[in-house]
Amino acid sequence: MTTQTLTEIRQVLHQHPELSGEEGATAERITAWIQECSPDELHLNVGGHGVLALFGSASDPLILFRAELDALPIQEANDIHHVSTRPGCAHLCGHDGHMSMLIGLARRWKEKPVPGVRLGLIFQPAEETGKGAAAVMIDPVFETLQPHRIFAYHNIPGKPLGQVMVRKGSMSSAVHSTILRFTGKESHAAEPHHAHSPGRAIAQLLLAAESMTSADRTDEAYTVVTPVFAKLGSHAYGTTPGQAEIHLTMRAGDDLRLATLQTLLLAFAAKLAKEDHLTLTHEVIEPFPASINHSDATVEVMKAVYELGADLVKLKTPYPWGEDMGHYLAAWPGTLIGLGSGVDQVPLHDPAFDFPDALIEPGVNLLYHLLTGYQKS
Ligand SMILES: [Zn+2]
Ligand SMILES: [Zn+2]
């Protein structure tokens, strides 16, 4: 049997995507590739379909790297030989590439282990839904680990291939979605004055979302509120509606700013409900804490980048997207790293996204070099 190249591995993963929480076949493939690298410990079904591989002695400091197993519920629009074989499901965030890089790191370790270091690889389920990291962290096997560092990386389209982006402090935003539900009183459509319609509240909230969104995204204190879904009444043309709901995705540079934004939104919605005699309930879904990069760990990444002579950019503001890496970074020192995936690369989650295979090798080089920085001298 010939060993598959990392590019072949990436393309096999791309052809066989699985949704968040359903990554069983992906985990099986990962397990087989990792077993070829002879890990000292291999744990399956970690926090769902997660795979944890440990290399080296338990008495040495653990340097843990994370990749994600899941794909997206979006139909791929690519004409490539390794196009997704599953209708309505595709690796459009590049998690196939991130996984291949960790397989590459395991292969490097097998060729040349790093003395005085324990290497951990966690292939995490359900990143896209924000559930996987928290589930992994409360898994019994994970609770026994005390990583010295935890690192993850994400490809960043629109930036030169292989460019490394770092930031001390917040690297990716605190994000959640809030559902607001209003209940009033219906009336004949000819007599809207007898109804308590939530129509005005929904309209006001759609406008408020715009004013709660910063015009200047480079401002440290930026906030973004995006209405993603709204529903008022039904197709009953004789009825003034008495029911409505609006779903808003909200983001800010850190958890405290997001909490403040949420307080403002709820206070405004409560005021609107009171004015129009409506009852209001709310629900928060898909929360992602901000990923707060540890200062020392970030310096260590910068040192590795300089030593490799790679292109380094220090970001001025956090990324506006959510990443569940924030759960790990709240517990252990580490860094989320940005890796440019090409100036012409289409955006993440775009139906035409396909991870550039040319990024795998430089990515593995960076991870391995970073790891050697913890070598016992
Ligand atoms: Zn994504
Ligand atoms: Zn992603």
mmCIF file of C-alpha atoms in Angstrom, residues 155-165 310-311 339-345 354-363:
data_model
loop_
_atom_site.group_PDB
_atom_site.id
_atom_site.type_symbol
_atom_site.label_atom_id
_atom_site.label_comp_id
_atom_site.label_asym_id
_atom_site.label_seq_id
_atom_site.Cartn_x
_atom_site.Cartn_y
_atom_site.Cartn_z
ATOM 1 C CA ASN A 155 -7.119 29.854 6.469
ATOM 2 C CA ILE A 156 -7.905 33.447 5.511
ATOM 3 C CA PRO A 157 -8.992 34.053 1.912
ATOM 4 C CA GLY A 158 -7.963 37.322 0.271
ATOM 5 C CA LYS A 159 -4.517 37.309 1.917
ATOM 6 C CA PRO A 160 -1.272 36.146 0.276
ATOM 7 C CA LEU A 161 -0.794 32.390 0.405
ATOM 8 C CA GLY A 162 1.171 31.453 3.519
ATOM 9 C CA GLN A 163 1.055 34.895 5.128
ATOM 10 C CA VAL A 164 0.671 34.503 8.898
ATOM 11 C CA MET A 165 -1.685 36.756 10.838
ATOM 12 C CA ALA A 310 7.568 33.819 6.457
ATOM 13 C CA ASP A 311 5.414 36.896 5.975
ATOM 14 C CA LEU A 339 -2.995 31.704 7.478
ATOM 15 C CA GLY A 340 -3.473 33.520 4.185
ATOM 16 C CA SER A 341 -5.030 31.195 1.602
ATOM 17 C CA GLY A 342 -4.455 33.396 -1.451
ATOM 18 C CA VAL A 343 -5.452 36.846 -2.671
ATOM 19 C CA ASP A 344 -7.745 35.324 -5.305
ATOM 20 C CA GLN A 345 -9.244 32.724 -2.990
ATOM 21 C CA ASP A 354 -11.828 24.913 -2.301
ATOM 22 C CA PHE A 355 -8.863 24.876 0.109
ATOM 23 C CA PRO A 356 -5.586 25.562 -1.757
ATOM 24 C CA ASP A 357 -3.366 22.486 -1.516
ATOM 25 C CA ALA A 358 -0.298 24.723 -1.859
ATOM 26 C CA LEU A 359 -0.916 25.943 1.703
ATOM 27 C CA ILE A 360 -0.587 22.490 3.308
ATOM 28 C CA GLU A 361 3.215 22.239 3.200
ATOM 29 C CA PRO A 362 3.998 25.781 4.509
ATOM 30 C CA GLY A 363 1.357 25.232 7.181
#
